[in-house]
Every structure is written in C-alpha cells, then in structure tokens.
Amino acid sequence: MAEHFAVAGGAQLVGTVDVVGAKNSVLKLMAAALLAEGTTVLTNCPEILDVPLMADVLRSLGCEVAIDGDTVGIDVPAQPGAQADYRSVSRLRASVCVLGPLVARCRRAVVPLPGGDAIGSRPLDMHQAGLRKLGATTEIEHGRVVARAQELRGAQIWLDFPSVGATENILMAAVLADGTTVIDNAAREPEIVDLCTMLQQMGAKIDGIGSSTLTVHGVAGLQPTEHRVIGDRIVGATWAFAAAMTRGEVTVRGVDPHHLDLVLDKLRSAGAETVTGAEEFTVRMAERPRSVDFVTLPYPGFATDLQPMAIALSAVADGTSMITENVFEARFRFVDEMVRLGADARTDGHHAVVRGVERLSSAPVWASDIRAGAGLVLAALCADGITEVWDVDHIDRGYPRFVENLRELGADIGRVAAEPQR
C-alpha cells in the first residue's frame, strides 16, 4: 500500500521546532570516512531514509556501518572495495560522492550512475574533468563511472560552475594527492565548510575554507575522527516559510541563522518579523505575505532547494512574484501540482510568474522530489479542505519527524496508507 499525507488547511503554526544535522552534509561526511582506515563516528545525524541508503553503499564497499539514533559509526577496512553496488547507488544521488575518496584510497573506482530526485540533468562532467586534472583516467562504461589512477598529483582546477558535488569529489581526492591542488570557483555552501572541517580533523591541510578558492596540500594519510554534523539550513528555512505562509510564529533551533541571511531577508521583505540568536531564529507573520521575487543561485544566493517553498509562499501572497531558476531546469515540475491546488502560476523557460490568491483549494497532488513534497505540504496548510500529498517517501528522505513536527506546531496532518486514485 502506498502512503500519503492528509493535510487539513487553516492551521496557524505556532511553537518551537528543533532541527538536526543536514542531509546535504551527512551523506558526504559518510563518504569522506572512506579516506581513513578505522572507525569514524558522526553525531547529530538526521534520522532520514537517505542515511541507511548511504550506509548500504558503504557496506557494498566493505565497510561496517552502525546506526544508533542520531549517531553513525563507520568502520573502514584497510583495503575498501572499489566497486559500489548498483542497487544501492541507483536510489541515491549523493552516492556519487564516493568517487573521489575511492580514487584517493584505492586508485580505482567503479560507481554506477546515480539515481535520486527528478529535478533535471546533473551531469558528472566536472567531477570527471577534475579527477583527470589530478592524474586519473575516467570514462563511462555500461552505465558506470570508471576511474583509475597510478598516482594523484596536485593540480590547478577551474570549475565552470560552482558545483557542490564536483567540489566535494575533487576535494576528497586532492587531500591524498601528491602536492598542492587549487580549486577555483569552488562551491561555498556551509555543507562544503562542514566537509572541510571534518577533513581537517582527519589530518587534511586545506586553506581558503568558505571562499571560492580552496587550496589543498596533499598528505600521505588521514586518521578516523568524530564529527558533529551541522544543522540543516534547508529544513530550518522550510519551517521559516511555513511560519510566514500560515501567519504564525515559529522558533527554529539547531541552525546557524547566518546560513539563512538571504532567506530571512526575503521573508522580512514579505512582511515577516525575524529574531536571530546563536543557533536559533524566530519568524513571526501577522498579515498576509507580500509578493517577493526570488532568483536561485549557488550559495550565498537563494538555494534551489528552497525554490518550491518560494513558489508556495508566492501562491498565497498579495501581489505577483517572479521566481527564476538558474540551477536545475526540471524544478518547475512542482508548479503543475501547485496549479492543481488553485495557484495562479505560469512558467516560461527559467522563470515562473505567480499571482497570489487569498486561499488555495484542496486536491490530490504528487511530490516529484524531497523539496517539492515539502512545498506541497506547506501549500496544503493554506488550502480549503483536506489535501492528499502522495509519494511522501521523497519527503521522508529529507525531513526527519516531518509529520510529528507539524503536529506539534499545530497542523492537522496524518500519514495514511491507501492506494492512490489518479
């Protein structure tokens, strides 16, 4: 039986919600454990479906992985396997981040082309080009990325786009390369900083952390470590949008608000009041949100992962908003489901124009990816009647205790097992 969420509209979300470790960080940190023999321990891990999926990828490489609540222990053998299991990789886009560590440790990697969310093309060209600069050969064979290297040597690498995944793979290969590697136009996301911090704890030498130029001085070997995963800024921002859309007041704990400076600025432009602390922030909205334009860009720009939340907010705002998507071309698939809920929205290429309405209307809708699913639930909170949100396994991949957190904030939402009726 499939599961869906039944969401009753009209709730005003009020209360406090705790955010745990970032999905977009923990999976890469799990891959980085491959760089050192022994047991690496990660704490503050989110209890989401993607963590055991990544654990299966690592087990297929010979690791022993133990998951105990928010703690993940990864015991890496002296000689990890170099070929990742297809069934595990095909379910998880982030699994491609084992490519860099395997080339560094084993001088060989065979990684099936990954699966994951249906949000558009995410080619591995920059990953492969960076590894080639370091001295590896790479090619696509039978649906797999095959990389080999006699040795890895430091190199000057320029990324055409500040790709998070390419930055991570090149970085994790470079830490064990001979000599110095400079990665220009590197991604600057907080999750990249978190990875660099853990690599430093393992003994890596990295300069320029948090900037667009990373300088990596290769070392002969790394040691296992214990590391606490940073708070999930995307989950935290989702609750911020939920507060604004439902005209509520929500305090979010466990996230550095500076990672959300632009998000909070946009919500203030929409009429919200915000208060920030050391690892928490509060969003309060008294009236109907005002329309705001959004443009997705690499960090510190507005995150593409929050584009569905921006469209959902715009759908109930007073006025007309333009949302421009510059990262993933298929993210606007979400708009079709919003239209089913009564949103006045049109797309043209990289742009969506949304004219806000007073109230959305309930309908059955389908999540195409993690963030689209969350955005549909937020929209359902602002709709008349009860909305069914289907394919919620996507949401479970990125949001721990999603239903429980919403209920604690005052939402009327339940998980239902039933066959979908299209």
Coordinates of C-alpha atoms in Angstrom, one line a residue:
M1 CA 0.0 0.0 0.0
A2 CA 1.2 3.5 -0.8
E3 CA 1.3 6.2 1.8
H4 CA 0.1 9.8 1.6
F5 CA -0.2 12.7 3.9
A6 CA -3.7 14.1 4.6
V7 CA -3.4 17.8 5.3
A8 CA -6.2 20.0 6.6
G9 CA -5.9 23.6 5.7
G10 CA -6.3 26.6 8.0
A11 CA -3.7 25.9 10.7
Q12 CA -1.6 28.7 12.1
L13 CA 1.7 27.2 13.0
V14 CA 3.0 28.3 16.5
G15 CA 5.8 26.9 18.6
T16 CA 9.3 25.7 18.6
V17 CA 11.0 23.1 16.3
D18 CA 14.4 21.5 16.6
V19 CA 16.5 20.9 13.5
V20 CA 19.2 18.2 13.4
G21 CA 22.0 17.5 11.1
A22 CA 22.0 18.5 7.4
K23 CA 21.0 15.9 4.8
N24 CA 23.2 17.6 2.3
S25 CA 26.2 17.3 4.7
V26 CA 25.9 13.9 6.4
L27 CA 25.9 11.8 3.3
K28 CA 29.1 13.4 2.1
L29 CA 30.7 13.1 5.5
M30 CA 29.8 9.4 5.5
A31 CA 31.6 9.1 2.1
A32 CA 34.6 11.0 3.5
A33 CA 35.0 8.3 6.2
L34 CA 36.4 6.1 3.3
L35 CA 39.6 8.2 3.3
A36 CA 40.9 6.7 6.6
E37 CA 41.1 3.1 7.9
G38 CA 39.4 2.7 11.2
T39 CA 36.1 3.9 12.8
T40 CA 34.8 7.4 12.1
V41 CA 31.8 8.5 14.2
L42 CA 29.3 11.1 13.1
T43 CA 26.8 12.7 15.6
N44 CA 23.7 14.9 15.1
C45 CA 22.8 12.8 12.0
P46 CA 19.3 13.2 10.7
E47 CA 17.1 10.1 11.0
I48 CA 16.0 10.1 7.4
L49 CA 15.8 7.4 4.7
D50 CA 18.9 8.6 2.9
V51 CA 21.3 7.7 5.8
P52 CA 20.6 3.9 5.7
L53 CA 20.7 4.1 1.9
M54 CA 24.2 5.6 2.1
A55 CA 25.1 3.0 4.7
D56 CA 24.2 0.3 2.2
V57 CA 26.5 2.0 -0.4
L58 CA 29.4 1.9 2.1
R59 CA 28.7 -1.7 3.2
S60 CA 28.9 -2.7 -0.5
L61 CA 32.5 -1.3 -0.3
G62 CA 33.4 -3.5 2.6
C63 CA 32.7 -1.0 5.5
E64 CA 30.8 -1.9 8.6
V65 CA 28.1 0.7 9.4
A66 CA 26.2 1.0 12.7
I67 CA 23.3 3.5 13.0
D68 CA 22.1 4.3 16.5
G69 CA 19.6 7.1 16.6
D70 CA 21.5 10.2 15.5
T71 CA 24.9 8.6 15.7
V72 CA 26.5 6.7 12.7
G73 CA 29.7 4.7 13.2
I74 CA 31.6 3.7 10.0
D75 CA 34.4 1.1 10.3
V76 CA 36.5 1.3 7.1
P77 CA 38.8 -1.6 6.3
A78 CA 42.5 -1.3 5.3
Q79 CA 41.5 -2.1 1.7
P80 CA 38.0 -0.9 0.9
G81 CA 36.3 -2.3 -2.2
A82 CA 36.4 -0.1 -5.3
Q83 CA 33.1 -1.1 -6.9
A84 CA 29.9 0.3 -5.5
D85 CA 26.7 -1.8 -5.6
Y86 CA 24.3 -0.7 -8.3
R87 CA 21.1 -1.3 -6.3
S88 CA 22.3 0.9 -3.5
V89 CA 23.7 3.7 -5.7
S90 CA 20.7 3.8 -8.0
R91 CA 18.4 5.0 -5.2
L92 CA 20.6 7.9 -4.0
R93 CA 22.1 10.7 -6.0
A94 CA 24.6 11.7 -3.2
S95 CA 26.2 8.2 -3.5
V96 CA 28.4 9.6 -6.4
C97 CA 30.4 11.3 -3.7
V98 CA 32.2 8.0 -3.0
L99 CA 34.0 8.5 -6.3
G100 CA 36.7 10.9 -5.0
P101 CA 37.5 9.0 -1.8
L102 CA 37.8 5.7 -3.7
V103 CA 40.1 7.1 -6.3
A104 CA 42.2 8.6 -3.5
R105 CA 42.3 5.4 -1.3
C106 CA 42.1 2.6 -3.9
R107 CA 43.4 4.4 -7.1
R108 CA 40.3 2.9 -8.7
A109 CA 36.6 3.4 -8.5
V110 CA 33.6 1.9 -10.3
V111 CA 30.4 3.8 -9.4
P112 CA 27.1 3.3 -11.2
L113 CA 25.5 6.5 -12.5
P114 CA 23.4 7.6 -9.5
G115 CA 19.6 8.0 -9.1
G116 CA 17.8 10.3 -6.7
D117 CA 15.4 13.2 -7.2
A118 CA 13.8 14.0 -10.6
I119 CA 14.9 17.7 -10.8
G120 CA 16.8 17.8 -14.0
S121 CA 20.1 17.0 -15.5
R122 CA 23.1 16.8 -13.2
P123 CA 26.0 15.5 -15.3
L124 CA 29.3 14.4 -13.9
D125 CA 31.4 16.2 -16.4
M126 CA 33.1 18.5 -13.9
H127 CA 33.7 15.6 -11.5
Q128 CA 35.5 13.6 -14.1
A129 CA 37.4 16.6 -15.5
G130 CA 38.7 17.5 -12.0
L131 CA 39.8 13.9 -11.4
R132 CA 41.6 13.9 -14.8
K133 CA 43.5 17.0 -13.8
L134 CA 44.7 15.1 -10.7
G135 CA 46.0 12.3 -12.9
A136 CA 43.1 9.9 -13.1
T137 CA 41.5 8.5 -16.2
T138 CA 37.7 8.4 -16.3
E139 CA 35.1 7.1 -18.6
I140 CA 31.5 5.9 -18.7
E141 CA 31.3 2.1 -19.2
H142 CA 28.0 0.2 -19.1
G143 CA 26.2 2.9 -17.1
R144 CA 29.1 3.2 -14.6
V145 CA 31.8 5.8 -14.0
V146 CA 35.1 4.0 -14.1
A147 CA 38.1 5.9 -12.7
R148 CA 41.7 4.7 -12.5
A149 CA 45.0 6.4 -11.4
Q150 CA 48.6 5.2 -10.9
E151 CA 49.1 8.2 -8.7
L152 CA 47.3 11.5 -8.0
R153 CA 49.2 14.8 -8.3
G154 CA 48.2 18.3 -7.2
A155 CA 46.8 20.5 -10.0
Q156 CA 45.2 23.8 -10.7
I157 CA 41.5 23.2 -11.3
W158 CA 38.9 25.7 -12.5
L159 CA 35.2 24.7 -12.2
D160 CA 32.9 26.2 -14.9
F161 CA 30.1 26.3 -12.3
P162 CA 30.5 26.2 -8.5
S163 CA 29.1 22.6 -8.4
V164 CA 28.7 21.3 -4.9
G165 CA 29.2 17.7 -5.9
A166 CA 32.2 18.3 -8.1
T167 CA 33.8 20.4 -5.4
E168 CA 33.3 17.6 -2.9
N169 CA 34.7 14.8 -5.1
I170 CA 37.7 16.8 -6.2
L171 CA 38.4 18.0 -2.7
M172 CA 38.3 14.4 -1.3
A173 CA 40.6 13.1 -4.0
A174 CA 43.0 16.0 -3.6
V175 CA 43.6 15.6 0.2
L176 CA 45.6 12.4 -0.5
A177 CA 47.2 13.6 -3.8
D178 CA 51.0 14.4 -4.0
G179 CA 51.5 18.1 -4.0
T180 CA 49.2 21.1 -3.9
T181 CA 45.8 21.4 -5.5
V182 CA 44.0 24.7 -6.1
I183 CA 40.2 24.5 -6.8
D184 CA 39.0 27.8 -8.3
N185 CA 35.3 28.8 -8.4
A186 CA 34.6 26.1 -5.8
A187 CA 31.2 25.9 -4.1
R188 CA 30.9 27.8 -0.9
E189 CA 27.9 26.2 0.8
P190 CA 28.0 25.6 4.6
E191 CA 28.0 21.9 3.8
I192 CA 31.3 22.3 2.0
V193 CA 32.7 24.1 5.0
D194 CA 31.4 21.2 7.2
L195 CA 33.2 18.7 5.0
C196 CA 36.4 20.7 5.1
T197 CA 36.2 20.9 8.9
M198 CA 35.9 17.1 9.2
L199 CA 38.7 16.5 6.7
Q200 CA 41.0 18.9 8.7
Q201 CA 40.1 16.9 11.9
M202 CA 41.2 13.8 10.0
G203 CA 44.6 15.5 9.2
A204 CA 44.0 17.1 5.8
K205 CA 45.6 20.5 5.1
I206 CA 43.1 22.9 3.5
D207 CA 43.2 26.7 3.1
G208 CA 40.6 29.1 2.0
I209 CA 37.6 27.3 3.6
G210 CA 34.4 29.2 3.0
S211 CA 35.8 31.0 -0.1
S212 CA 35.6 30.3 -3.8
T213 CA 39.3 29.2 -3.8
L214 CA 40.3 26.1 -1.9
T215 CA 44.0 25.2 -1.6
V216 CA 44.7 21.6 -0.6
H217 CA 48.1 20.4 0.4
G218 CA 48.1 16.7 -0.1
V219 CA 49.1 14.4 2.9
A220 CA 50.2 10.8 2.9
G221 CA 47.3 9.6 5.0
L222 CA 44.4 10.5 7.2
Q223 CA 43.0 9.3 10.5
P224 CA 39.4 8.5 11.5
T225 CA 37.6 11.1 13.6
E226 CA 34.5 12.0 15.5
H227 CA 32.4 14.9 14.0
R228 CA 29.1 16.6 14.7
V229 CA 27.1 17.4 11.6
I230 CA 26.0 21.0 11.1
G231 CA 22.3 21.9 11.4
D232 CA 20.2 21.6 8.3
R233 CA 19.6 25.1 6.9
I234 CA 17.1 23.8 4.2
V235 CA 14.9 22.2 6.8
G236 CA 15.2 25.3 9.0
A237 CA 14.2 27.5 6.1
T238 CA 11.3 25.3 5.4
W239 CA 9.9 25.9 8.9
A240 CA 10.6 29.6 8.4
F241 CA 8.4 29.7 5.2
A242 CA 5.8 27.6 7.0
A243 CA 5.5 30.3 9.7
A244 CA 5.2 33.1 7.1
M245 CA 2.6 31.3 5.0
T246 CA 0.3 30.3 7.9
R247 CA 0.7 33.7 9.6
G248 CA 2.1 32.0 12.6
E249 CA 5.2 32.3 14.9
V250 CA 7.8 29.6 14.8
T251 CA 11.2 29.4 16.6
V252 CA 13.7 27.2 14.9
R253 CA 16.6 25.8 17.0
G254 CA 19.8 24.0 15.9
V255 CA 20.6 26.1 12.8
D256 CA 23.1 28.9 12.3
P257 CA 20.9 31.8 11.2
H258 CA 23.8 33.3 9.2
H259 CA 23.4 30.4 6.8
L260 CA 20.0 31.8 6.1
D261 CA 20.7 35.5 5.9
L262 CA 19.2 35.9 2.4
V263 CA 16.2 33.7 3.2
L264 CA 15.3 35.7 6.3
D265 CA 15.8 38.9 4.4
K266 CA 13.3 37.8 1.8
L267 CA 10.8 36.9 4.5
R268 CA 11.2 40.3 6.0
S269 CA 10.5 41.8 2.6
A270 CA 7.4 39.7 2.6
G271 CA 6.3 41.3 5.9
A272 CA 7.6 38.9 8.5
E273 CA 9.4 39.8 11.7
T274 CA 12.6 37.9 12.5
V275 CA 14.7 37.5 15.6
T276 CA 18.0 35.7 15.5
G277 CA 20.2 34.1 18.1
A278 CA 23.4 32.0 18.2
E279 CA 21.9 28.7 16.9
E280 CA 18.2 29.7 16.5
F281 CA 15.9 32.2 14.9
T282 CA 12.2 33.1 15.1
V283 CA 9.9 34.0 12.3
R284 CA 6.6 35.8 13.0
M285 CA 4.0 36.9 10.4
A286 CA 0.8 38.8 11.4
E287 CA -0.7 39.6 8.0
R288 CA -0.9 38.1 4.5
P289 CA 2.6 37.9 3.0
R290 CA 3.5 40.4 0.4
S291 CA 4.9 39.3 -3.0
V292 CA 8.6 38.9 -3.4
D293 CA 10.8 37.9 -6.3
F294 CA 13.3 35.1 -5.9
V295 CA 16.3 34.1 -8.0
T296 CA 18.1 30.8 -7.3
L297 CA 21.9 30.8 -7.3
P298 CA 24.7 29.0 -5.7
Y299 CA 25.5 29.9 -2.1
P300 CA 25.4 32.6 -0.7
G301 CA 22.5 33.1 -3.2
F302 CA 19.0 31.7 -2.7
A303 CA 19.1 27.9 -2.6
T304 CA 17.5 26.0 -5.4
D305 CA 16.3 23.5 -2.8
L306 CA 14.0 26.3 -1.4
Q307 CA 12.5 27.2 -4.8
P308 CA 9.3 25.2 -4.1
M309 CA 8.9 27.0 -0.8
A310 CA 9.3 30.3 -2.6
I311 CA 6.6 29.4 -5.1
A312 CA 4.3 28.2 -2.3
L313 CA 4.7 31.5 -0.4
S314 CA 4.1 33.4 -3.6
A315 CA 1.0 31.5 -4.4
V316 CA -0.7 32.9 -1.3
A317 CA 1.0 36.3 -1.2
D318 CA -0.6 39.7 -2.0
G319 CA 0.7 40.6 -5.5
T320 CA 2.7 39.0 -8.3
S321 CA 6.1 37.3 -7.9
M322 CA 8.7 36.1 -10.4
I323 CA 10.8 33.1 -9.5
T324 CA 13.9 32.5 -11.6
E325 CA 15.5 29.0 -11.5
N326 CA 19.2 29.0 -12.5
V327 CA 20.4 25.7 -11.2
F328 CA 18.0 22.7 -12.1
E329 CA 15.9 23.0 -15.2
A330 CA 13.2 20.5 -14.1
R331 CA 12.4 22.0 -10.7
F332 CA 9.4 23.8 -12.2
R333 CA 7.6 20.4 -12.5
F334 CA 6.4 21.4 -9.0
V335 CA 4.3 24.2 -10.5
D336 CA 1.9 21.8 -12.2
E337 CA 1.0 20.4 -8.8
M338 CA 0.6 23.9 -7.3
V339 CA -1.9 24.7 -10.1
R340 CA -3.9 21.7 -9.0
L341 CA -4.2 23.4 -5.7
G342 CA -5.6 26.5 -7.3
A343 CA -2.3 28.5 -7.7
D344 CA -2.3 31.1 -10.4
A345 CA 1.2 30.3 -11.8
R346 CA 2.8 30.1 -15.3
T347 CA 6.2 29.0 -16.3
D348 CA 8.4 30.2 -19.3
G349 CA 11.8 28.7 -19.5
H350 CA 13.8 29.5 -16.4
H351 CA 11.0 31.8 -15.0
A352 CA 7.8 31.3 -13.1
V353 CA 5.2 34.1 -12.6
V354 CA 2.9 33.5 -9.7
R355 CA -0.1 35.8 -8.9
G356 CA -1.1 35.3 -5.3
V357 CA -4.6 34.2 -4.3
E358 CA -6.3 34.6 -1.0
R359 CA -6.8 30.9 -0.5
L360 CA -5.8 27.7 -2.3
S361 CA -8.1 24.7 -2.7
S362 CA -7.5 21.1 -1.7
A363 CA -6.7 18.4 -4.3
P364 CA -4.6 15.3 -4.6
V365 CA -1.0 16.2 -5.5
W366 CA 2.2 14.2 -6.1
A367 CA 5.7 15.0 -4.9
S368 CA 8.4 14.7 -7.5
D369 CA 11.3 15.3 -5.1
I370 CA 12.1 16.0 -1.5
R371 CA 11.6 19.8 -1.6
A372 CA 8.6 19.7 -3.9
G373 CA 6.9 17.4 -1.4
A374 CA 7.6 19.8 1.5
G375 CA 6.4 22.7 -0.6
L376 CA 3.2 21.0 -1.4
V377 CA 2.5 20.3 2.3
L378 CA 3.1 24.0 3.1
A379 CA 0.7 24.9 0.3
A380 CA -1.9 22.4 1.7
L381 CA -1.8 24.2 5.0
C382 CA -3.1 27.2 3.2
A383 CA -5.9 25.4 1.2
D384 CA -9.6 24.9 1.9
G385 CA -10.4 21.3 2.8
I386 CA -8.1 18.3 3.1
T387 CA -5.3 17.8 0.6
E388 CA -3.7 14.5 -0.2
V389 CA 0.0 14.6 -0.8
W390 CA 1.3 11.4 -2.5
D391 CA 4.8 9.9 -3.0
V392 CA 5.7 11.1 0.5
D393 CA 8.7 8.7 0.6
H394 CA 10.5 11.7 -1.1
I395 CA 9.8 13.9 2.0
D396 CA 10.9 11.1 4.3
R397 CA 14.3 11.2 2.6
G398 CA 15.0 14.8 3.7
Y399 CA 12.8 15.7 6.7
P400 CA 13.1 13.7 10.0
R401 CA 9.9 13.7 12.1
F402 CA 8.1 15.8 9.5
V403 CA 4.5 14.9 10.4
E404 CA 5.3 14.9 14.1
N405 CA 6.9 18.3 14.0
L406 CA 4.0 19.8 12.1
R407 CA 1.5 18.4 14.6
E408 CA 3.5 19.8 17.5
L409 CA 3.3 23.2 15.7
G410 CA -0.5 22.9 15.4
A411 CA -1.0 21.4 12.0
D412 CA -3.8 18.9 11.3
I413 CA -1.8 16.3 9.3
G414 CA -1.8 12.5 9.2
R415 CA 0.0 9.7 7.4
V416 CA -2.4 7.4 5.6
A417 CA -1.8 4.0 3.9
A418 CA -4.0 3.7 0.8
E419 CA -3.9 3.2 -3.0
P420 CA -3.6 6.5 -4.9
Q421 CA -6.5 7.5 -7.2
R422 CA -5.2 9.5 -10.1

